[in-house]
GROMACS .gro file of N, CA and C in nm:
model
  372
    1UNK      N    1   0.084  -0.117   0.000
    1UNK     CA    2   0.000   0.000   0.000
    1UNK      C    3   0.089   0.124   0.000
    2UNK      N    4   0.030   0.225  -0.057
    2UNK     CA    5   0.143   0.296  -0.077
    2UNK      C    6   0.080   0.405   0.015
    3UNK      N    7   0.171   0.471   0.061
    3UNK     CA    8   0.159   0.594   0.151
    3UNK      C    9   0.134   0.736   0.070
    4UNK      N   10   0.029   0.789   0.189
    4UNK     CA   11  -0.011   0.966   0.127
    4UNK      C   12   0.083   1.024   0.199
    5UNK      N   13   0.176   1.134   0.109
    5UNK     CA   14   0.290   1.159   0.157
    5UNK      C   15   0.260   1.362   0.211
    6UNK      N   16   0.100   1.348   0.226
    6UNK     CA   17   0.011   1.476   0.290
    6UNK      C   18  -0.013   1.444   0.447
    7UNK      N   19   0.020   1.262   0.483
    7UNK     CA   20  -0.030   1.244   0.568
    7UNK      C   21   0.042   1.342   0.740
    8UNK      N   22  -0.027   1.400   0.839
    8UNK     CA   23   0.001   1.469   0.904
    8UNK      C   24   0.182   1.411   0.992
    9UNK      N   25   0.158   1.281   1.000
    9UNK     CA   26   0.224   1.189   1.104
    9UNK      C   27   0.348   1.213   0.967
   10UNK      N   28   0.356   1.201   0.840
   10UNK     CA   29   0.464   1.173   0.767
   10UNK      C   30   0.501   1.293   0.781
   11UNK      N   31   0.406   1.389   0.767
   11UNK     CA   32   0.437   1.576   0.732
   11UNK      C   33   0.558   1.626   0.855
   12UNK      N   34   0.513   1.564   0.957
   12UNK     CA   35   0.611   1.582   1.043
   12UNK      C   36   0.759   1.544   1.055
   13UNK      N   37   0.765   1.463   1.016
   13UNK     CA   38   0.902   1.373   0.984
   13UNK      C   39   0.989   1.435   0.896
   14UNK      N   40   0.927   1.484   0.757
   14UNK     CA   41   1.002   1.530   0.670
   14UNK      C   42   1.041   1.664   0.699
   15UNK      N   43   1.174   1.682   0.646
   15UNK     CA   44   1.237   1.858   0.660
   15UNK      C   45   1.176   1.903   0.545
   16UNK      N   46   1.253   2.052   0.513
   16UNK     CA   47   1.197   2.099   0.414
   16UNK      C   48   1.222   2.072   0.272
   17UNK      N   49   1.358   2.063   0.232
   17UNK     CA   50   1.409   1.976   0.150
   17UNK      C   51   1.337   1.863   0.083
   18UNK      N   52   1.279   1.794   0.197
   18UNK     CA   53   1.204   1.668   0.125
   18UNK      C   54   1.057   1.719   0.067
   19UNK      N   55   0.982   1.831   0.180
   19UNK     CA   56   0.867   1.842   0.142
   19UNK      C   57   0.845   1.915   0.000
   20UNK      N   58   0.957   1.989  -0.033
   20UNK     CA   59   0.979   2.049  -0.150
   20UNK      C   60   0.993   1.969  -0.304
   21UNK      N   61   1.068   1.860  -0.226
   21UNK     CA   62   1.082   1.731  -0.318
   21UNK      C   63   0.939   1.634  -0.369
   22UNK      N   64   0.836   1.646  -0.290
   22UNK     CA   65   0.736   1.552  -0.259
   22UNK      C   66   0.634   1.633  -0.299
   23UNK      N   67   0.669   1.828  -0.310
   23UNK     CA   68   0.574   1.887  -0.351
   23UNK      C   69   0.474   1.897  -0.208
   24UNK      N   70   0.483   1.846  -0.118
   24UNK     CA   71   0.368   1.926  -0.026
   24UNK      C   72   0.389   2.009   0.115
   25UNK      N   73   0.296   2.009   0.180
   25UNK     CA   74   0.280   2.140   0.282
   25UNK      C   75   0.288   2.279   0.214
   26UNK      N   76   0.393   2.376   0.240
   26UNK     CA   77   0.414   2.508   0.197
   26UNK      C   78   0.441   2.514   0.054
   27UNK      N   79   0.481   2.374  -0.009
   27UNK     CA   80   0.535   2.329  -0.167
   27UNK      C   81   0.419   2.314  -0.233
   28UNK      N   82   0.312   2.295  -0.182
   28UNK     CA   83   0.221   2.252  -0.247
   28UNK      C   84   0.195   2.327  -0.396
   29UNK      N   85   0.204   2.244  -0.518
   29UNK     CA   86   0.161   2.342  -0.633
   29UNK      C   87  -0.010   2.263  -0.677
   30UNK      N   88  -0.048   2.376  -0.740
   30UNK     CA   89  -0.264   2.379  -0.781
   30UNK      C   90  -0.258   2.353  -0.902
   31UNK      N   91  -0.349   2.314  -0.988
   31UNK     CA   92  -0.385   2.316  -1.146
   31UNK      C   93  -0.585   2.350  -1.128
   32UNK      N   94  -0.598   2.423  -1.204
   32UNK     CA   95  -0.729   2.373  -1.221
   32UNK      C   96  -0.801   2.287  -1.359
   33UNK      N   97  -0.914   2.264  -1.346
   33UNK     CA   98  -0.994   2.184  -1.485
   33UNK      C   99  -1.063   2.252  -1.550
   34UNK      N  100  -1.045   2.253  -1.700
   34UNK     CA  101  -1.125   2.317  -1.776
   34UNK      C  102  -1.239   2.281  -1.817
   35UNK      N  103  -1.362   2.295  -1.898
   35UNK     CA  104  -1.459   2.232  -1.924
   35UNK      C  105  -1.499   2.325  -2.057
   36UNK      N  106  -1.497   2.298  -2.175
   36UNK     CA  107  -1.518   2.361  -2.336
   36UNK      C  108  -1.662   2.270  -2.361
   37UNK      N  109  -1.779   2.389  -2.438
   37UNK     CA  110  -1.867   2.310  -2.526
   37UNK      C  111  -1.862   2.409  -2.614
   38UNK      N  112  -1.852   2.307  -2.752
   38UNK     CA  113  -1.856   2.434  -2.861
   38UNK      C  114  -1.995   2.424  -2.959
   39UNK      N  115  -1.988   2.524  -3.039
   39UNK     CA  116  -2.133   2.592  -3.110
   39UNK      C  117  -2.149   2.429  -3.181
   40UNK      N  118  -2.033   2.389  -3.238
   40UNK     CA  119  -2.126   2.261  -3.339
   40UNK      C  120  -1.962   2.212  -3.352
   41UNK      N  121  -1.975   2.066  -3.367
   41UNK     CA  122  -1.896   1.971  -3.372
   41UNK      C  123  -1.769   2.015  -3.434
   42UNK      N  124  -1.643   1.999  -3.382
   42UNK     CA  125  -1.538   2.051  -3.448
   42UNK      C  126  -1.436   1.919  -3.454
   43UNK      N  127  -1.390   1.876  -3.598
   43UNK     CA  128  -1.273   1.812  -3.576
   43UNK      C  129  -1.151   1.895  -3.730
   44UNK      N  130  -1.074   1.759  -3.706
   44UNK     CA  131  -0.955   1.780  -3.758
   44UNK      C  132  -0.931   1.923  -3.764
   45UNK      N  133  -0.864   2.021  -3.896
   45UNK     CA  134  -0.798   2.138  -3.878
   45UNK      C  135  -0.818   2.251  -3.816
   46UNK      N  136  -0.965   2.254  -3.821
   46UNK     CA  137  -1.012   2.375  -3.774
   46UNK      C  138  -1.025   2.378  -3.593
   47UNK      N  139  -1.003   2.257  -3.516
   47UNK     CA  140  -0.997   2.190  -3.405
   47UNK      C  141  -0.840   2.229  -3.346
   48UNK      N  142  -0.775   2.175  -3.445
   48UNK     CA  143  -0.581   2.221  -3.427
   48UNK      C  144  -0.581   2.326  -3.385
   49UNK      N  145  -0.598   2.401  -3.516
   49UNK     CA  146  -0.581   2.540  -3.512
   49UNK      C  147  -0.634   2.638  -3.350
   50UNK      N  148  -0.758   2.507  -3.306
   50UNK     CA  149  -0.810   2.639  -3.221
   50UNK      C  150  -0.712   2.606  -3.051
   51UNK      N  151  -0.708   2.510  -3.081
   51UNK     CA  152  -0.624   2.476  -2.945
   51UNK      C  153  -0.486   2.476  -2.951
   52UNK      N  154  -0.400   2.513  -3.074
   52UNK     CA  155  -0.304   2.569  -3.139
   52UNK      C  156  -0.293   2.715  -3.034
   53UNK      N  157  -0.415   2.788  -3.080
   53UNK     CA  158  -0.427   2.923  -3.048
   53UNK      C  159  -0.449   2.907  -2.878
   54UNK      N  160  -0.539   2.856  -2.842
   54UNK     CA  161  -0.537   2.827  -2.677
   54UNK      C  162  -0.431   2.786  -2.641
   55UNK      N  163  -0.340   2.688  -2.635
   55UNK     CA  164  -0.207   2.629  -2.592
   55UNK      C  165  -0.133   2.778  -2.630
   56UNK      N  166  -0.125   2.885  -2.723
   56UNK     CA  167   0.053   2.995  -2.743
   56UNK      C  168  -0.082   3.103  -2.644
   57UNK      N  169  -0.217   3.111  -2.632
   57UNK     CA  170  -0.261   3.227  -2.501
   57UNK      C  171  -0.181   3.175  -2.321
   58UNK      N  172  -0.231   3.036  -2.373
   58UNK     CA  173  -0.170   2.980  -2.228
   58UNK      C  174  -0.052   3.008  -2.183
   59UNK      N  175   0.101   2.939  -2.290
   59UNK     CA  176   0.211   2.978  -2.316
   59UNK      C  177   0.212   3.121  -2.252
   60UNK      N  178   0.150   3.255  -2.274
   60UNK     CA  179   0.217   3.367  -2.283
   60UNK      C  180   0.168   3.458  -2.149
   61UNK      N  181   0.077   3.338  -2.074
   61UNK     CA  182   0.064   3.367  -1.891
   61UNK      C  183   0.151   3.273  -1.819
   62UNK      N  184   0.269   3.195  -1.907
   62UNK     CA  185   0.341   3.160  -1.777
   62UNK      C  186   0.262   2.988  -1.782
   63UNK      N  187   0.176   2.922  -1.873
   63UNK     CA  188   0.051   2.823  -1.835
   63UNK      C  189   0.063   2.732  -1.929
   64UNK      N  190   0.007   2.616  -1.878
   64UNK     CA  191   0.029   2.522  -1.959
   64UNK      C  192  -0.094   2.401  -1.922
   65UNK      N  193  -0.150   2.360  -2.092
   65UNK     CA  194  -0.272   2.282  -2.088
   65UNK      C  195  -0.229   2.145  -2.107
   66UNK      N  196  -0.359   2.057  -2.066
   66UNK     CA  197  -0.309   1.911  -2.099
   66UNK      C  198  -0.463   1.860  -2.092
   67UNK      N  199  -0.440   1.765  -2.203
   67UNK     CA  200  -0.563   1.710  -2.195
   67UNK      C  201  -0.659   1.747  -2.366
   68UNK      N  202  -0.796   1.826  -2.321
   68UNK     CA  203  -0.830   1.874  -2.450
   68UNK      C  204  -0.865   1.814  -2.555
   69UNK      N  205  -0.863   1.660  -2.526
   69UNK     CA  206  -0.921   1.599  -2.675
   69UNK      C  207  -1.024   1.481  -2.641
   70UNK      N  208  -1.074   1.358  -2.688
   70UNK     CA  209  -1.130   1.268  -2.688
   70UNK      C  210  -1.173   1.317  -2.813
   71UNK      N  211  -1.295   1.208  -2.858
   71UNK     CA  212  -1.369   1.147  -2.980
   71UNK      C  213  -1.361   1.260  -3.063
   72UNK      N  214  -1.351   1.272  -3.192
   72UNK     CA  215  -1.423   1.351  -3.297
   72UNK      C  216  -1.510   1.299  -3.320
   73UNK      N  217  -1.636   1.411  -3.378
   73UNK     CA  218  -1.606   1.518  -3.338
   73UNK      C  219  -1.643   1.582  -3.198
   74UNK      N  220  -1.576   1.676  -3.194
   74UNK     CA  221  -1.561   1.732  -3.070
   74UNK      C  222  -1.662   1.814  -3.057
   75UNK      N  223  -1.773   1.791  -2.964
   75UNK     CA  224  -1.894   1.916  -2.904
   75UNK      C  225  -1.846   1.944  -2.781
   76UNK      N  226  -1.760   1.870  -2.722
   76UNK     CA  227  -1.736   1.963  -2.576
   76UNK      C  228  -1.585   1.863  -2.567
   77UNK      N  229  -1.511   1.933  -2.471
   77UNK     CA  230  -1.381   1.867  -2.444
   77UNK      C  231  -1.295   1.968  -2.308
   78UNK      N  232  -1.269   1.871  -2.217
   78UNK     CA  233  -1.199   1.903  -2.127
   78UNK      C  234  -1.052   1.870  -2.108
   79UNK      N  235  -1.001   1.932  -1.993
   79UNK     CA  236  -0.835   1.920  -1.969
   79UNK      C  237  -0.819   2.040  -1.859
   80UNK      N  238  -0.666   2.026  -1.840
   80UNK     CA  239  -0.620   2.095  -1.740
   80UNK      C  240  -0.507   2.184  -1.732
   81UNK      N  241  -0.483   2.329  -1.640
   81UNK     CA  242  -0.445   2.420  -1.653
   81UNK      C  243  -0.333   2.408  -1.548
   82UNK      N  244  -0.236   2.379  -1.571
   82UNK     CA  245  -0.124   2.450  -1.416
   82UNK      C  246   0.018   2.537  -1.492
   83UNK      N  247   0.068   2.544  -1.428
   83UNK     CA  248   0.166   2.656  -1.455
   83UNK      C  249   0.313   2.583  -1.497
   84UNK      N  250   0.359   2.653  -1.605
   84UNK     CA  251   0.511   2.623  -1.695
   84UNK      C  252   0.610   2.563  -1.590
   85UNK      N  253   0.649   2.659  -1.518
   85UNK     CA  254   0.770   2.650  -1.389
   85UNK      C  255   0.655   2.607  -1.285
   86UNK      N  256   0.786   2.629  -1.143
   86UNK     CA  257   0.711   2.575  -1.025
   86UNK      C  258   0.606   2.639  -0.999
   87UNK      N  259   0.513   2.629  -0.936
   87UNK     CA  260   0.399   2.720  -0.859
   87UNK      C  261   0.305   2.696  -0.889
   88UNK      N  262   0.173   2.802  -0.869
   88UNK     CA  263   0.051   2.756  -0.908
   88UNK      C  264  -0.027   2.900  -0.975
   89UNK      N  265  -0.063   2.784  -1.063
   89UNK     CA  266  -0.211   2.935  -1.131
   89UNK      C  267  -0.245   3.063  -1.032
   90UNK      N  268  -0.286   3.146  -1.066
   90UNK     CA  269  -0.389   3.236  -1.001
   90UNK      C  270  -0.518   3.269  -0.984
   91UNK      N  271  -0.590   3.306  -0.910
   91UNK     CA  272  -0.691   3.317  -0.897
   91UNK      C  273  -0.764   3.427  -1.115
   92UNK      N  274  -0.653   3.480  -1.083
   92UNK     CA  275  -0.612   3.601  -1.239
   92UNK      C  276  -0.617   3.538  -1.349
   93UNK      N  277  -0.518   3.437  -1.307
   93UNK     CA  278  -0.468   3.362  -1.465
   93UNK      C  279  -0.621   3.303  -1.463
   94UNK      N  280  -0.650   3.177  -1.411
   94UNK     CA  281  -0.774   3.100  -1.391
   94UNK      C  282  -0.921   3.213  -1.476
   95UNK      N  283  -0.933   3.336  -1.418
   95UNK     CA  284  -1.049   3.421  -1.505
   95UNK      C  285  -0.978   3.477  -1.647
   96UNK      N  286  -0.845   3.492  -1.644
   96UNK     CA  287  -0.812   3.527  -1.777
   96UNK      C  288  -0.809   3.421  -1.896
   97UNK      N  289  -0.806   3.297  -1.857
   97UNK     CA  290  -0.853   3.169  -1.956
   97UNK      C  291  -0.948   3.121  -1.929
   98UNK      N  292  -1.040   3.141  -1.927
   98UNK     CA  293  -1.194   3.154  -1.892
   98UNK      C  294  -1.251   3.282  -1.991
   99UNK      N  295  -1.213   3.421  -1.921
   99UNK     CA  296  -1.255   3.547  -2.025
   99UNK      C  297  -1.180   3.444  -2.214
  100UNK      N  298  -1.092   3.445  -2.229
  100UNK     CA  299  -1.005   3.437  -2.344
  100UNK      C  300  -1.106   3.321  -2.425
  101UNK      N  301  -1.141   3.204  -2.330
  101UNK     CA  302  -1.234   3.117  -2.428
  101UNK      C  303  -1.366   3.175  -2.443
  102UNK      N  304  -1.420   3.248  -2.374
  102UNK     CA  305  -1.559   3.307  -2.389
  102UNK      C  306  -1.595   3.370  -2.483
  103UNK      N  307  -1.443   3.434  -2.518
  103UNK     CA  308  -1.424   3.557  -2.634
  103UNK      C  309  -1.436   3.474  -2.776
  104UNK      N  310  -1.375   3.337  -2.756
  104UNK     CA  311  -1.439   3.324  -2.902
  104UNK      C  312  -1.490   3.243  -2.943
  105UNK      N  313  -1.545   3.260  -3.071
  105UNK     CA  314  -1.637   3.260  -3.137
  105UNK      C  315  -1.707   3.047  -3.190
  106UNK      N  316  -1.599   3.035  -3.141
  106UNK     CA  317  -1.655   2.820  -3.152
  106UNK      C  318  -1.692   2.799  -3.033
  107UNK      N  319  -1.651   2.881  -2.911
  107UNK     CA  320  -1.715   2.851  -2.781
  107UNK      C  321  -1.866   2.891  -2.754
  108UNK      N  322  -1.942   2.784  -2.711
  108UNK     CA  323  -2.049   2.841  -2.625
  108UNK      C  324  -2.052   2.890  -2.531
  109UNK      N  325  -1.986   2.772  -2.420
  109UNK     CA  326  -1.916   2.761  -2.289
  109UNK      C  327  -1.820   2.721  -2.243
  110UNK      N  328  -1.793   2.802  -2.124
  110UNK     CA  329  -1.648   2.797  -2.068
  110UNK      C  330  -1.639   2.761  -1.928
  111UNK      N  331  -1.606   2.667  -1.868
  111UNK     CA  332  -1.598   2.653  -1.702
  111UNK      C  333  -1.494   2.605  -1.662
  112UNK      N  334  -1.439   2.672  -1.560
  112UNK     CA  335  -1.342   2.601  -1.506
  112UNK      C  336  -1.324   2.583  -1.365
  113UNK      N  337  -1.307   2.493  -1.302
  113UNK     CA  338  -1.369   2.379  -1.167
  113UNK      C  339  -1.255   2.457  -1.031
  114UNK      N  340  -1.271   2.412  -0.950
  114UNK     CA  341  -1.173   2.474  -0.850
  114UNK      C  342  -1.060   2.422  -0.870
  115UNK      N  343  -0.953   2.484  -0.769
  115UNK     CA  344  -0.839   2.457  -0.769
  115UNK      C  345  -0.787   2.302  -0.717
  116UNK      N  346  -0.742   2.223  -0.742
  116UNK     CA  347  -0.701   2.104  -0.669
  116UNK      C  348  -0.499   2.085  -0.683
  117UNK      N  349  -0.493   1.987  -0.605
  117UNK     CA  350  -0.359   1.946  -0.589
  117UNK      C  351  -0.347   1.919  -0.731
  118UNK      N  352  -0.193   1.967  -0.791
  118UNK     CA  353  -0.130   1.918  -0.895
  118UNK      C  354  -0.066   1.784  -0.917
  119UNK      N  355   0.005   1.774  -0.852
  119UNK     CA  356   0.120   1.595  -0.783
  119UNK      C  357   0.035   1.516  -0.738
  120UNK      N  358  -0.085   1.561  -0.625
  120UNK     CA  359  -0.159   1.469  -0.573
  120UNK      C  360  -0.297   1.418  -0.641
  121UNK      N  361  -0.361   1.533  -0.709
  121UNK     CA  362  -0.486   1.504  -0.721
  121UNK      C  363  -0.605   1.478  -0.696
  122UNK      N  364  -0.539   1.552  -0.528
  122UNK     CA  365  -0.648   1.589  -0.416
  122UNK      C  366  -0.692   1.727  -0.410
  123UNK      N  367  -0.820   1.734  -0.289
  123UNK     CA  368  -0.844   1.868  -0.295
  123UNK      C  369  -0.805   1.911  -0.184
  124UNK      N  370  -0.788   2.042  -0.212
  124UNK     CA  371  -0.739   2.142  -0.053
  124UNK      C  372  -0.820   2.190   0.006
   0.00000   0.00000   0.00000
């Protein structure tokens, strides 16, 4: 069985060094989840192109997506947002890729879910 390395009794044990290593306590880094539905089914180029364009907006806050595809064609498609280097999104970044998909024009809707653990995949 493998150990949660959030657990309080381990948290104690480790210095900082490690927790930095393990990513938690004060290390802890966030991602959040996106959620896309678009006007009418989108695949192949015109699909690239648009998440082409979402992936270099992301790129140019410091952000980075993953995820974003399943079946063609695509009426809705999700994935996830955390940050290039160490750290975590912002409350900023999080409404500024949110505003940015709203703005256009293949989107209906745009949501994006709370913040959760990045490494862990828990919530805080």
């Amino acid at each position: 069985m493998k150990r949660d390395p959030r657990s309080t009794s381990r948290m104690r044990r480790l210095n900082p060094r490690q927790r930095k290593k393990l990513r938690v306590g004060e290390f802890k880094e966030h991602c959040f989840d996106v959620e896309l539905v678009f006007h009418s089914p989108m695949r192949g180029e015109p699909y690239h192109d648009f998440i082409n364009d979402f992936f270099g907006a992301l790129e140019e806050r410091g952000l980075l997506g993953g995820g974003f595809g399943g079946r063609e064609p695509f009426s809705e498609t999700e994935g996830v947002v955390a940050r290039i280097e160490r750290g975590s999104p912002s409350e900023e970044d999080r409404e500024a890729v949110i505003a940015w998909l709203r703005g256009r024009p293949e989107v209906v809707d745009a949501r994006a879910k709370d913040f959760k653990d990045a490494w862990h995949g828990y919530g805080f």
